[in-house]
Short mmCIF file of C-alpha atoms in Angstrom, two decimals:
data_model
loop_
_atom_site.label_atom_id
_atom_site.label_comp_id
_atom_site.label_asym_id
_atom_site.label_seq_id
_atom_site.Cartn_x
_atom_site.Cartn_y
_atom_site.Cartn_z
CA UNK M 1 -87.86 153.56 246.64
CA UNK M 2 -85.23 151.48 245.11
CA UNK M 3 -83.66 152.66 241.90
CA UNK M 4 -82.00 150.61 239.24
CA UNK M 5 -78.86 151.22 238.32
CA UNK M 6 -78.27 149.57 234.69
CA UNK M 7 -74.95 148.79 234.26
CA UNK M 8 -73.40 146.42 232.05
CA UNK M 9 -74.19 142.52 232.45
CA UNK M 10 -70.11 140.49 231.46
CA UNK M 11 -71.90 137.14 232.03
CA UNK M 12 -73.90 137.06 229.31
CA UNK M 13 -74.18 137.54 225.53
CA UNK M 14 -76.22 140.66 224.03
CA UNK M 15 -78.73 140.49 221.15
CA UNK M 16 -76.33 141.18 218.80
CA UNK M 17 -73.50 139.00 219.89
CA UNK M 18 -76.12 136.02 219.70
CA UNK M 19 -77.54 137.36 215.82
CA UNK M 20 -73.75 136.87 214.79
CA UNK M 21 -73.66 133.77 216.25
CA UNK M 22 -76.33 132.45 214.49
CA UNK M 23 -75.63 133.96 211.49
CA UNK M 24 -71.65 132.36 211.33
CA UNK M 25 -73.27 128.98 211.99
CA UNK M 26 -75.85 129.11 209.24
CA UNK M 27 -73.37 130.31 206.84
CA UNK M 28 -71.17 127.43 208.05
CA UNK M 29 -73.65 125.01 207.51
CA UNK M 30 -74.93 126.39 203.93
CA UNK M 31 -70.85 126.02 202.64
CA UNK M 32 -70.73 122.39 203.89
CA UNK M 33 -73.72 121.70 202.38
CA UNK M 34 -72.33 123.39 199.01
CA UNK M 35 -68.65 121.18 200.02
CA UNK M 36 -70.55 117.66 199.63
CA UNK M 37 -72.30 118.65 196.80
CA UNK M 38 -68.93 119.47 195.59
CA UNK M 39 -67.07 116.81 196.66
CA UNK M 40 -69.76 114.24 195.33
CA UNK M 41 -69.16 116.07 191.43
CA UNK M 42 -65.96 115.89 191.78
CA UNK M 43 -66.27 111.73 192.38
CA UNK M 44 -68.86 111.31 189.28
CA UNK M 45 -65.66 113.14 187.23
CA UNK M 46 -63.50 111.15 188.46
CA UNK M 47 -65.10 108.31 188.09
CA UNK M 48 -65.93 109.16 184.16
CA UNK M 49 -62.16 109.47 183.55
CA UNK M 50 -61.29 106.07 184.41
CA UNK M 51 -63.91 104.79 181.74
CA UNK M 52 -62.62 107.29 179.65
CA UNK M 53 -58.70 106.00 180.10
CA UNK M 54 -59.75 102.48 179.96
CA UNK M 55 -61.15 103.47 176.54
CA UNK M 56 -58.40 104.42 175.45
CA UNK M 57 -56.19 101.41 176.86
CA UNK M 58 -58.43 99.63 175.12
CA UNK M 59 -58.07 101.17 171.68
CA UNK M 60 -54.20 102.33 171.76
CA UNK M 61 -53.69 97.55 172.25
CA UNK M 62 -56.06 97.35 169.77
CA UNK M 63 -54.52 99.96 167.15
CA UNK M 64 -51.22 98.63 168.10
CA UNK M 65 -52.08 94.59 167.89
CA UNK M 66 -53.41 94.92 164.35
CA UNK M 67 -50.23 93.44 162.90
CA UNK M 68 -48.82 91.64 165.75
CA UNK M 69 -49.59 87.94 166.52
CA UNK M 70 -50.44 86.85 170.87
CA UNK M 71 -47.08 84.49 171.27
CA UNK M 72 -47.70 84.25 175.21
CA UNK M 73 -49.96 85.21 177.88
CA UNK M 74 -49.74 85.30 181.59
CA UNK M 75 -52.23 86.62 184.15
CA UNK M 76 -50.53 89.30 184.27
CA UNK M 77 -48.93 89.63 181.25
CA UNK M 78 -49.77 90.24 178.11
CA UNK M 79 -46.57 89.55 174.40
CA UNK M 80 -46.74 89.94 170.97
CA UNK M 81 -44.40 89.08 168.50
CA UNK M 82 -45.06 91.83 165.15
CA UNK M 83 -45.35 90.03 161.65
CA UNK M 84 -42.66 91.90 159.53
CA UNK M 85 -40.24 91.93 161.73
CA UNK M 86 -38.27 89.86 165.09
CA UNK M 87 -39.63 92.75 167.73
CA UNK M 88 -41.44 92.11 170.69
CA UNK M 89 -44.06 93.90 172.35
CA UNK M 90 -45.19 92.43 175.71
CA UNK M 91 -47.77 94.59 178.26
CA UNK M 92 -47.61 94.16 181.29
CA UNK M 93 -48.03 95.47 184.90
CA UNK M 94 -45.75 96.60 186.94
CA UNK M 95 -46.56 99.12 190.26
CA UNK M 96 -49.80 99.99 189.91
CA UNK M 97 -49.74 100.45 186.05
CA UNK M 98 -49.61 98.52 182.43
CA UNK M 99 -46.85 98.73 181.00
CA UNK M 100 -45.82 98.82 177.35
CA UNK M 101 -42.24 97.91 176.41
CA UNK M 102 -40.93 96.58 172.83
CA UNK M 103 -37.86 94.26 172.76
CA UNK M 104 -37.66 94.29 177.07
CA UNK M 105 -36.52 97.67 176.70
CA UNK M 106 -39.02 101.60 176.46
CA UNK M 107 -41.37 102.26 179.49
CA UNK M 108 -45.17 103.56 177.70
CA UNK M 109 -47.66 103.16 180.94
CA UNK M 110 -50.64 102.78 179.31
CA UNK M 111 -53.17 102.80 182.25
CA UNK M 112 -52.08 103.83 185.93
CA UNK M 113 -53.50 103.72 188.94
CA UNK M 114 -54.39 100.23 189.29
CA UNK M 115 -54.76 97.75 192.43
CA UNK M 116 -55.08 94.25 189.53
CA UNK M 117 -54.81 93.73 185.52
CA UNK M 118 -56.03 89.65 184.59
CA UNK M 119 -56.03 88.51 181.27
CA UNK M 120 -57.85 85.16 180.25
CA UNK M 121 -58.98 83.50 177.87
CA UNK M 122 -62.12 83.99 176.33
CA UNK M 123 -64.45 81.25 174.24
CA UNK M 124 -62.21 81.52 171.68
CA UNK M 125 -58.18 80.77 170.49
CA UNK M 126 -58.56 84.76 169.22
CA UNK M 127 -60.24 86.47 172.33
CA UNK M 128 -58.18 87.56 175.35
CA UNK M 129 -60.19 89.42 178.65
CA UNK M 130 -59.09 91.65 180.00
CA UNK M 131 -59.60 93.30 184.23
CA UNK M 132 -58.50 95.76 185.97
CA UNK M 133 -59.16 96.88 189.26
CA UNK M 134 -58.51 100.69 189.26
CA UNK M 135 -57.36 101.38 193.44
CA UNK M 136 -60.67 103.56 193.69
CA UNK M 137 -62.20 99.80 194.17
CA UNK M 138 -63.61 100.23 189.79
CA UNK M 139 -63.23 97.24 188.17
CA UNK M 140 -63.53 97.08 184.53
CA UNK M 141 -63.69 94.24 181.66
CA UNK M 142 -63.15 94.21 178.43
CA UNK M 143 -62.15 91.79 174.86
CA UNK M 144 -59.29 92.15 172.88
CA UNK M 145 -59.65 90.50 169.70
CA UNK M 146 -55.82 89.07 168.95
CA UNK M 147 -54.46 86.92 166.73
CA UNK M 148 -52.96 83.60 168.13
CA UNK M 149 -49.27 83.16 167.14
CA UNK M 150 -48.70 79.78 164.95
CA UNK M 151 -45.66 77.91 165.41
#
């Protein structure tokens, strides 16, 4: 009669080790699912932040140009002259942001993280179209009512 001797087999995995590995794999997969859903939420939030920044930019420009007339419009720059003084205000695209300057000095960033900015004439002389392309690929367009300068 042969005797079977139970010896510890070090070449295989025990049931406890297999269950522990299964538990760790399941935990990692569950956490990855939550990470991807969180990334989607973050992307949506960033997208809406750009919309808020865009509307703030348009409102600031419209409020700022109430007492000014448009003197020069280039593809990447708008220049205004104040009605009651000789101050020149310009909005230009520099280093991935639109910057407001007064008399060619100062530096007030109005909107940032831009790939391109373009100012277009609309159907009348009193409307300027603004097209902004953000670095993240989002493109927003708007229209600003301006008073043209009569010399």
